[in-house]
PDB file of C-alpha atoms in Angstrom:
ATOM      1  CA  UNK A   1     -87.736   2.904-169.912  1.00 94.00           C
ATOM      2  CA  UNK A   2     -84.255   2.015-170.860  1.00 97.00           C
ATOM      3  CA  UNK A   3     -83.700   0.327-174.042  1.00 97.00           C
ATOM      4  CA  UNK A   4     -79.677  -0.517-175.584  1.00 97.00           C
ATOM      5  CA  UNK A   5     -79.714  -1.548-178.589  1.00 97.00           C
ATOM      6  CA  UNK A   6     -76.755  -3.676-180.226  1.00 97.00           C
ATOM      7  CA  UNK A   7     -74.226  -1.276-178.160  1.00 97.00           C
ATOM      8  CA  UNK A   8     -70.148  -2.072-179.525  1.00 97.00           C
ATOM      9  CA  UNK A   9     -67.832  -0.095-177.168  1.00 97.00           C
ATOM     10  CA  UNK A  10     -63.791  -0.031-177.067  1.00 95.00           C
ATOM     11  CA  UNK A  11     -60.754   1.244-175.867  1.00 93.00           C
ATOM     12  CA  UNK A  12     -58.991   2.702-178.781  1.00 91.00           C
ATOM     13  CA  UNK A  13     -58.297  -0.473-180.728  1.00 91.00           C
ATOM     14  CA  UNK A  14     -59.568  -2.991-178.058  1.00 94.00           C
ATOM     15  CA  UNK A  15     -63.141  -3.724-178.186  1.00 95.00           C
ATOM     16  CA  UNK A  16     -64.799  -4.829-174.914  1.00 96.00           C
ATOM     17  CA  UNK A  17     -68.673  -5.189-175.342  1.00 97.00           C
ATOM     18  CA  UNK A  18     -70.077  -6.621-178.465  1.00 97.00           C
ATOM     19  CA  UNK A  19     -73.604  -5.982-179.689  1.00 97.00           C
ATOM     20  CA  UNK A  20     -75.139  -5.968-176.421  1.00 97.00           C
ATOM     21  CA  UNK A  21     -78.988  -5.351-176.477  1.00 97.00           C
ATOM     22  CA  UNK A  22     -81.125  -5.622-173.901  1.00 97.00           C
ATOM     23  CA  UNK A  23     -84.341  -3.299-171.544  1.00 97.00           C
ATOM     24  CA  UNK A  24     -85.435  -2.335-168.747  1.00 98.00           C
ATOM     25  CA  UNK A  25     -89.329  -1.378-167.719  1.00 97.00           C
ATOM     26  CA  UNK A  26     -90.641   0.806-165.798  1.00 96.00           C
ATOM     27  CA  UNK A  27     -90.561   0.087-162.026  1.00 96.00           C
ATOM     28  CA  UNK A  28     -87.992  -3.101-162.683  1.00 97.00           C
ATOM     29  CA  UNK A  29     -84.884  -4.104-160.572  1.00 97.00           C
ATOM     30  CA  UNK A  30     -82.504  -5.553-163.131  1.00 97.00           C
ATOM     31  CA  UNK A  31     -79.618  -6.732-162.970  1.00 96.00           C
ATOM     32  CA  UNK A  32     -76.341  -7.358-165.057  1.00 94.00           C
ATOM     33  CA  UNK A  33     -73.831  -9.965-163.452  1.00 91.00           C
ATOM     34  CA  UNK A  34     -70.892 -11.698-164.824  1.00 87.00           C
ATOM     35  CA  UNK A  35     -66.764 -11.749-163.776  1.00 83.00           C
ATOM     36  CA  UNK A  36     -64.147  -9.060-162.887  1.00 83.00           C
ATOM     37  CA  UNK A  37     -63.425  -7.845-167.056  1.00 84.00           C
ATOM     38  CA  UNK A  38     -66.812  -9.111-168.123  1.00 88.00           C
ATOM     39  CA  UNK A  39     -67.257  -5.439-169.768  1.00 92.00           C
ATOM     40  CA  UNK A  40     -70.376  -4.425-166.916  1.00 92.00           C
ATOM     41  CA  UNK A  41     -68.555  -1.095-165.555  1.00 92.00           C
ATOM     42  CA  UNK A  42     -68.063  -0.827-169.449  1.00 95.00           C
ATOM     43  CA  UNK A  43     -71.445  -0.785-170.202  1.00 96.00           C
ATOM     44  CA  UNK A  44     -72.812   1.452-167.309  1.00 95.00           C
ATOM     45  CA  UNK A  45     -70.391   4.317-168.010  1.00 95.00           C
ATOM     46  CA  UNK A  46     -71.788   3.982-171.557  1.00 96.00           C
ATOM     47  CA  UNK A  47     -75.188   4.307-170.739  1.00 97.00           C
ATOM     48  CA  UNK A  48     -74.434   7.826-168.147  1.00 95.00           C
ATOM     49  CA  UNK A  49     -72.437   8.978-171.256  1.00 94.00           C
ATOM     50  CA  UNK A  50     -68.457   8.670-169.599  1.00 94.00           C
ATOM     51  CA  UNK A  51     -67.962   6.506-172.798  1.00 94.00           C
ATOM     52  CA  UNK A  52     -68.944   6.778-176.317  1.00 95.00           C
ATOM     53  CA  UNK A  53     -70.220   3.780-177.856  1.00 96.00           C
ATOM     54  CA  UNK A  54     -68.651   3.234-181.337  1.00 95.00           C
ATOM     55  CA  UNK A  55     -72.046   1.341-182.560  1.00 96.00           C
ATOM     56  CA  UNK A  56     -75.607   1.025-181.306  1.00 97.00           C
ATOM     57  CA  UNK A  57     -77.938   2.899-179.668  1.00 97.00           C
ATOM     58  CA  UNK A  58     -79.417   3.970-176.309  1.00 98.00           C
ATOM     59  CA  UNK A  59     -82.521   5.394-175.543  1.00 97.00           C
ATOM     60  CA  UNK A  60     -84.046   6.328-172.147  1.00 97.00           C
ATOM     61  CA  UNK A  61     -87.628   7.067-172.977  1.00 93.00           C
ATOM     62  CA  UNK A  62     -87.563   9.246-176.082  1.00 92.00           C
ATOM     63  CA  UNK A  63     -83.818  10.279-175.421  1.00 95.00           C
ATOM     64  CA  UNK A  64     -80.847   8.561-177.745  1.00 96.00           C
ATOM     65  CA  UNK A  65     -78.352   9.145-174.626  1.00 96.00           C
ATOM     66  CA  UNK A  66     -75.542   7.962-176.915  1.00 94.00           C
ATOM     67  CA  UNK A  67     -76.143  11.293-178.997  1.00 93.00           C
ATOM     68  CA  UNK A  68     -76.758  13.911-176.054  1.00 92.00           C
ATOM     69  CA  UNK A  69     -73.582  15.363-173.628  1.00 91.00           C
ATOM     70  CA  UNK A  70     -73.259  13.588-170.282  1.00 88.00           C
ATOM     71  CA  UNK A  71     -73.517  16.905-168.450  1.00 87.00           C
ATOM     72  CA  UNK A  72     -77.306  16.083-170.164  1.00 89.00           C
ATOM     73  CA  UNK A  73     -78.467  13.193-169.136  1.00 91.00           C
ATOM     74  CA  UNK A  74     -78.763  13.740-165.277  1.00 89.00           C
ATOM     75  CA  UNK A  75     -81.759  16.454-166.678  1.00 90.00           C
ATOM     76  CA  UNK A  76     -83.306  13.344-168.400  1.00 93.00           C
ATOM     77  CA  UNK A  77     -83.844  11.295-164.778  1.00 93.00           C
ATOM     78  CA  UNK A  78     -80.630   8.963-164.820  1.00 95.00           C
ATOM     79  CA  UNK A  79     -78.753   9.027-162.114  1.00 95.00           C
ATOM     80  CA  UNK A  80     -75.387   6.378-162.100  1.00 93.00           C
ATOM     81  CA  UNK A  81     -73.900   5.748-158.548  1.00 93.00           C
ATOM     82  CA  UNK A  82     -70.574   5.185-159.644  1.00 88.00           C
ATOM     83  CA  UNK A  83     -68.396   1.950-158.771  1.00 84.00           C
ATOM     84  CA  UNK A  84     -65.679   2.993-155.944  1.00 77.00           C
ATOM     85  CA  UNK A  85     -68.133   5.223-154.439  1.00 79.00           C
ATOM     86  CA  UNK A  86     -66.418   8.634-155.879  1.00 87.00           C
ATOM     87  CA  UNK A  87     -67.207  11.296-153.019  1.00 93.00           C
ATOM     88  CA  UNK A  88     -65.943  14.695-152.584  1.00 92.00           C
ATOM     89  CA  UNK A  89     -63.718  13.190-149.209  1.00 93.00           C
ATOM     90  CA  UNK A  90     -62.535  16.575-147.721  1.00 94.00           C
ATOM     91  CA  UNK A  91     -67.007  17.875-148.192  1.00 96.00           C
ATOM     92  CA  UNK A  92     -68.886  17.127-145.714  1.00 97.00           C
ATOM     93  CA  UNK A  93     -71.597  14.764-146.193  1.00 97.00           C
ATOM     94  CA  UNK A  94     -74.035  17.088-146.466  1.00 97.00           C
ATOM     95  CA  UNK A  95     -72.324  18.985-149.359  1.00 97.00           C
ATOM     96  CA  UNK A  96     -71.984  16.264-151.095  1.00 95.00           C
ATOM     97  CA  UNK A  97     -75.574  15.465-150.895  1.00 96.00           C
ATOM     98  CA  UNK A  98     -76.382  18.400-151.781  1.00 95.00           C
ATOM     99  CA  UNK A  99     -74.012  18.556-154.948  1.00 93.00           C
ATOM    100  CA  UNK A 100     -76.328  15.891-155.827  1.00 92.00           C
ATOM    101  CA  UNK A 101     -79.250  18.555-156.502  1.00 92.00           C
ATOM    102  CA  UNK A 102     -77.895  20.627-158.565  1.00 87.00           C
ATOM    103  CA  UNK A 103     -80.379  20.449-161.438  1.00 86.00           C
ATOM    104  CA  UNK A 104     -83.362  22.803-161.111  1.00 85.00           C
ATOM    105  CA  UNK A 105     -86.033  20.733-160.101  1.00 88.00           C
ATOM    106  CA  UNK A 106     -83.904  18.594-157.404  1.00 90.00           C
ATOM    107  CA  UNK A 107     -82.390  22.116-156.408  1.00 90.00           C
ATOM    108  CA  UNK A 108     -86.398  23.077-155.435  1.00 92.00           C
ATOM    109  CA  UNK A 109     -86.874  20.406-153.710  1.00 93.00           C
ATOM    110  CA  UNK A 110     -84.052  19.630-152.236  1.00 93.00           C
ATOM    111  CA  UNK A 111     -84.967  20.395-148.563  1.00 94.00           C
ATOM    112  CA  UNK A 112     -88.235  17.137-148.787  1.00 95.00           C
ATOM    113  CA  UNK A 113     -85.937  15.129-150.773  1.00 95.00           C
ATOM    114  CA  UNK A 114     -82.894  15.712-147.811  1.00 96.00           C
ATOM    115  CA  UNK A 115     -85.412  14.540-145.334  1.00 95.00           C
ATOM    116  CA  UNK A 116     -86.378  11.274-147.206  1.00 94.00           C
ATOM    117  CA  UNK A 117     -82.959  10.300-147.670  1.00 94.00           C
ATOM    118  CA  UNK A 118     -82.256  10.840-143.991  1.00 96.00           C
ATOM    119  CA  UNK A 119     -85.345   8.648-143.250  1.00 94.00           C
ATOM    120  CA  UNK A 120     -83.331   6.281-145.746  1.00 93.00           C
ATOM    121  CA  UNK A 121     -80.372   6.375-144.128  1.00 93.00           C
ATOM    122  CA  UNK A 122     -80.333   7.696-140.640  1.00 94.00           C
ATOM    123  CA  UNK A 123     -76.599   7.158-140.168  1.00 93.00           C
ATOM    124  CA  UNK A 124     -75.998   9.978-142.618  1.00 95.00           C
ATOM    125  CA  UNK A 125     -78.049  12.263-140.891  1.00 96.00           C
ATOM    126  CA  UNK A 126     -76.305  11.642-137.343  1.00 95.00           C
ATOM    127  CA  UNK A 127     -72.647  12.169-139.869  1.00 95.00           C
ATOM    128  CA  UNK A 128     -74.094  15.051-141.492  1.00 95.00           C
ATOM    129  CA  UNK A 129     -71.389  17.709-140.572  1.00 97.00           C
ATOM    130  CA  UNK A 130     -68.314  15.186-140.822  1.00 96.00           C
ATOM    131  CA  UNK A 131     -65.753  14.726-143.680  1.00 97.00           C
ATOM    132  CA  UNK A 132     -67.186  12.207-146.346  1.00 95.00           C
ATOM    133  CA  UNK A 133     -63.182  10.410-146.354  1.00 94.00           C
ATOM    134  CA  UNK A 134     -63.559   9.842-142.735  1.00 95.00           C
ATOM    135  CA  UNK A 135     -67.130   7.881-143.163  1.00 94.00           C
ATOM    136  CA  UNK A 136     -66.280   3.872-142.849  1.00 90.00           C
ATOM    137  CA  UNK A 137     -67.074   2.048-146.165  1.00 89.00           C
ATOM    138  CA  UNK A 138     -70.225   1.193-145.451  1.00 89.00           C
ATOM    139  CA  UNK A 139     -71.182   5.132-144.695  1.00 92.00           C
ATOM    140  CA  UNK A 140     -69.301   5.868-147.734  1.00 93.00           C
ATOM    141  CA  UNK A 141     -71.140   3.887-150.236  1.00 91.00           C
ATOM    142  CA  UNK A 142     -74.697   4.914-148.372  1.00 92.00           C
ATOM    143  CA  UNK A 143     -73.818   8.196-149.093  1.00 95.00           C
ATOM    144  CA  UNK A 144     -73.343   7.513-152.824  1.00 94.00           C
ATOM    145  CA  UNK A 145     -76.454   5.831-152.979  1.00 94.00           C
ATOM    146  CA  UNK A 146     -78.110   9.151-150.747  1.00 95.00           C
ATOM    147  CA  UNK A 147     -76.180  11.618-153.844  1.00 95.00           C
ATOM    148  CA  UNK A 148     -77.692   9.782-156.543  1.00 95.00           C
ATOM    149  CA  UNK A 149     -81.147  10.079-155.324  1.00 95.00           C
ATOM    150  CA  UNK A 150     -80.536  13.911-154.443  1.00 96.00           C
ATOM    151  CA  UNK A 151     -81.397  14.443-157.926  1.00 94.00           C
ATOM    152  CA  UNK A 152     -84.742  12.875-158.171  1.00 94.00           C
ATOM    153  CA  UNK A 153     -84.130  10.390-160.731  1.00 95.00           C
ATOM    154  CA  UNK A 154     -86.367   8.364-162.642  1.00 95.00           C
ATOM    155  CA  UNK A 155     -83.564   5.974-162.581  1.00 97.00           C
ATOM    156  CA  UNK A 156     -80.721   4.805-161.077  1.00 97.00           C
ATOM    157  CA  UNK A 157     -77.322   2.613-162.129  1.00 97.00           C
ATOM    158  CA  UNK A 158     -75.983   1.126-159.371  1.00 95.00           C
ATOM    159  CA  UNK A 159     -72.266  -0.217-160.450  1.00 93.00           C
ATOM    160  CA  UNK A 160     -70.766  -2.558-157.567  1.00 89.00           C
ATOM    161  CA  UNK A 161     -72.702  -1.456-154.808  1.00 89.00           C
ATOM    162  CA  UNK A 162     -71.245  -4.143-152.463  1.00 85.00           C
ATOM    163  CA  UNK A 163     -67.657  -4.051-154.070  1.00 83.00           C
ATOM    164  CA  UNK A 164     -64.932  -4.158-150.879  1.00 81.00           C
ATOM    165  CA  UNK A 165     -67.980  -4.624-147.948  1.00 83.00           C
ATOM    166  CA  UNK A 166     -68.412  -6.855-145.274  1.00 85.00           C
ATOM    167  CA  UNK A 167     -70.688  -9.244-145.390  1.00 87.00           C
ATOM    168  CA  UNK A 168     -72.586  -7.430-142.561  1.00 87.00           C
ATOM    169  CA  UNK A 169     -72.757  -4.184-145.097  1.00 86.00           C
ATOM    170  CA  UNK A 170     -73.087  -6.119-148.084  1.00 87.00           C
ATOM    171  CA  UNK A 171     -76.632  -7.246-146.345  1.00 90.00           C
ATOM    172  CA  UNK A 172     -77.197  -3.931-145.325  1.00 88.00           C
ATOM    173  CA  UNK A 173     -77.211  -2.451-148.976  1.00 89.00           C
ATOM    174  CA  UNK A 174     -79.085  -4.795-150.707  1.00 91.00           C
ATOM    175  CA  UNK A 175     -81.888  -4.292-147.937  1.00 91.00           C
ATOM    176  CA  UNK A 176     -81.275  -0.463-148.790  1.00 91.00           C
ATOM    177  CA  UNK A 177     -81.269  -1.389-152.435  1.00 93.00           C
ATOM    178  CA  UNK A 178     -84.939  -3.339-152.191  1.00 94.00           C
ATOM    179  CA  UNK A 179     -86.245  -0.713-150.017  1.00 93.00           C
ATOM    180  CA  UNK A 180     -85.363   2.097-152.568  1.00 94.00           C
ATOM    181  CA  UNK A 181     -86.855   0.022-155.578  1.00 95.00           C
ATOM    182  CA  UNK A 182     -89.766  -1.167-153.195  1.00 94.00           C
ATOM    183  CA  UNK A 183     -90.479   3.013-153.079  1.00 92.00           C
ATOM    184  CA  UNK A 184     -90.981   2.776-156.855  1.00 93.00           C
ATOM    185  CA  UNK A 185     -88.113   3.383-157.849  1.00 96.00           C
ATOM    186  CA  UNK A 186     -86.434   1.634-161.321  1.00 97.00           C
ATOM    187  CA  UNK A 187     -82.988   0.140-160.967  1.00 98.00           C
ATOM    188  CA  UNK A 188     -80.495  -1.021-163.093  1.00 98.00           C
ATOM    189  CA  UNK A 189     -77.619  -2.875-161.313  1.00 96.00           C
ATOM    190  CA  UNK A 190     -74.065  -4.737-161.702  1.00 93.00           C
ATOM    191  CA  UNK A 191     -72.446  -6.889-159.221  1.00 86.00           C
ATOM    192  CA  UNK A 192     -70.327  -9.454-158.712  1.00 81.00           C
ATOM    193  CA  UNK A 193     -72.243 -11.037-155.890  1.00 85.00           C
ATOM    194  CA  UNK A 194     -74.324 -13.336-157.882  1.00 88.00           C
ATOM    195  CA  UNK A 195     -76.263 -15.369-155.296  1.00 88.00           C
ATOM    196  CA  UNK A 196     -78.121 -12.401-153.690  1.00 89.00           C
ATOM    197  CA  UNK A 197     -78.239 -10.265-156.829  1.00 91.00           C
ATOM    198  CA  UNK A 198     -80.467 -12.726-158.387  1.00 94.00           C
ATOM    199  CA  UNK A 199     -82.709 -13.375-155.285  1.00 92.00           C
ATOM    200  CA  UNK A 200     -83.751 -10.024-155.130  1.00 93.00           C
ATOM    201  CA  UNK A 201     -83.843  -9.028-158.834  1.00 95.00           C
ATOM    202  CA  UNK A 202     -87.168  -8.879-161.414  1.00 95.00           C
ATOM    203  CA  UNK A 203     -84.559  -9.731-164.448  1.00 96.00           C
ATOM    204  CA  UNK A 204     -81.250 -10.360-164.917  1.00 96.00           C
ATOM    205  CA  UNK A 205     -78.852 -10.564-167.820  1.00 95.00           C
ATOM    206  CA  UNK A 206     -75.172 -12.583-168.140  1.00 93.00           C
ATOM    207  CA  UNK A 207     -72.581 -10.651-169.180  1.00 93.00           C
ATOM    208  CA  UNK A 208     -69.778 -12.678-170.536  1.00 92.00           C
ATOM    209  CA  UNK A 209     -66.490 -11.491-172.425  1.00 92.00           C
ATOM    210  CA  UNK A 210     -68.529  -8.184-173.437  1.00 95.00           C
ATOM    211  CA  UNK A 211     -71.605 -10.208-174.823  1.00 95.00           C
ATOM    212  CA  UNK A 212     -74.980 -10.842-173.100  1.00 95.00           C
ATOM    213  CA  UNK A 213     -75.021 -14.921-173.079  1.00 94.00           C
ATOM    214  CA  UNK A 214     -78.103 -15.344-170.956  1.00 93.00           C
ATOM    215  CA  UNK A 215     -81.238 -13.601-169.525  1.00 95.00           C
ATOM    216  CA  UNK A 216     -84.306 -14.809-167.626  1.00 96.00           C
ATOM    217  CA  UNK A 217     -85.829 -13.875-163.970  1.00 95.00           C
ATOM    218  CA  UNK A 218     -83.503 -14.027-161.069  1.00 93.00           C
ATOM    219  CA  UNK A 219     -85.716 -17.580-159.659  1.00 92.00           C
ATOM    220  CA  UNK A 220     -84.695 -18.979-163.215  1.00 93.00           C
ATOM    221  CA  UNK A 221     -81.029 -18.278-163.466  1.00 93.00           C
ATOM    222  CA  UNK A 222     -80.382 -19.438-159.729  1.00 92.00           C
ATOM    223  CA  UNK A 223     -82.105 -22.892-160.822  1.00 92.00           C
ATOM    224  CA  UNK A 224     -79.710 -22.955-163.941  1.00 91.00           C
ATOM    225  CA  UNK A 225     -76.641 -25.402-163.601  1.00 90.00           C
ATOM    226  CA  UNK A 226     -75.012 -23.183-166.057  1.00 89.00           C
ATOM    227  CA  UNK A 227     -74.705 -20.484-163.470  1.00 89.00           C
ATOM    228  CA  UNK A 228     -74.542 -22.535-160.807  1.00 86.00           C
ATOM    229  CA  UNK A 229     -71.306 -23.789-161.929  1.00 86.00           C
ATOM    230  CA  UNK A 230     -69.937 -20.863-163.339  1.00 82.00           C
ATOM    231  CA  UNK A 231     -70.575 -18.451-160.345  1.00 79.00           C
ATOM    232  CA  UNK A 232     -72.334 -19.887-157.525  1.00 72.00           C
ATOM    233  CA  UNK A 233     -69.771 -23.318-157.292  1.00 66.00           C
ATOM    234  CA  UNK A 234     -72.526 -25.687-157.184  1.00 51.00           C
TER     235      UNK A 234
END
């Protein structure tokens, strides 16, 4: 479904990922992990078009997303839940789920697709009418997630879903985040929380110093000492 191709992206002179190539099938939960400056908000904002790659390729399907506007690629069926959450805080919660379906065909069926994320998350239906800012973290980030499916995506980009959580709502997401891909949904994500990333993942890919150093399935890279010692201190 998702295929990047030898991808070189920087920041003016600085260059921060270096020919990184790797997929993602149809149906898959994949995930990128690495440490803070590894280049994996880098790469996400790539792929949803916020940065222009200065070499490779990227093609969702039949789509080279490098080569379209972002405005664009929502029509295509990505949809990137941003890191930090990025809500509309003085909108309800509501309107910001429903500035979440503003392409035609979520726009149609926006009413069904409001009452399966409610069935999602049934906090957000009990907060419907309040301010978005006032939402606790946890609320805040499960209302990201709720926008991102608003617009019936094929897929989604989850950047730092558990960045600044408990580890009470940390728990809670990833549950949220299985359930979603469990409904057939395909999932890219990045986090920094290695350990349950990979023991809920199909794939997963290192990201080191803006270059993909390892990939295998989520059992395999928990049972690797190299990751063990790098990011799970065993």
């Amino acid at each position: 479904m998702l295929q990047v191709e030898q991808l070189n992206v920087a920041y003016g002179d600085v260059q921060v990922l270096w020919d990184v190539s790797f997929h993602v099938d149809a149906n898959e939960l994949v995930v990128l992990v690495g440490a803070n400056g590894a280049g994996k908000s880098t790469l996400m904002k790539t792929i949803s078009g916020q940065i222009r790659p200065k070499g490779g390729a990227i093609r969702f399907g039949d789509v080279r997303l490098d080569q379209v506007q972002p405005y664009e690629i929502i029509q295509y069926g990505l949809s990137h839940v941003p890191e930090g959450r990025q809500l509309f805080p003085e909108m309800s919660v509501l309107e910001n789920l429903e500035m979440g379906a503003l392409k035609s065909e979520a726009k149609a069926k926006r009413k069904e697709t409001l009452e399966w994320v409610f069935e999602l998350f049934p906090r957000l239906k009990e907060r419907r009418h309040q301010m978005a800012g006032t939402l606790s973290g946890g609320e805040q980030q499960m209302c990201a997630i709720a926008r991102g499916l608003m617009s019936l995506p094929r897929m989604v980009l989850f950047d730092e879903p558990s960045l600044g959580l408990s580890p009470r709502l940390t728990q809670e997401i990833f549950r949220l985040v299985q359930q979603i891909h469990s409904q057939g949904m395909t999932i890219l994500m990045v986090e920094q929380n290695v350990k349950q990333t990979l023991a809920i993942c199909d794939r997963a890919y290192v990201l080191e110093n803006g270059r993909i150093v390892m990939e295998g399935t989520g059992h395999d890279l928990l049972e690797d000492e190299r990751v063990k010692e790098a990011y799970l201190g065993l």
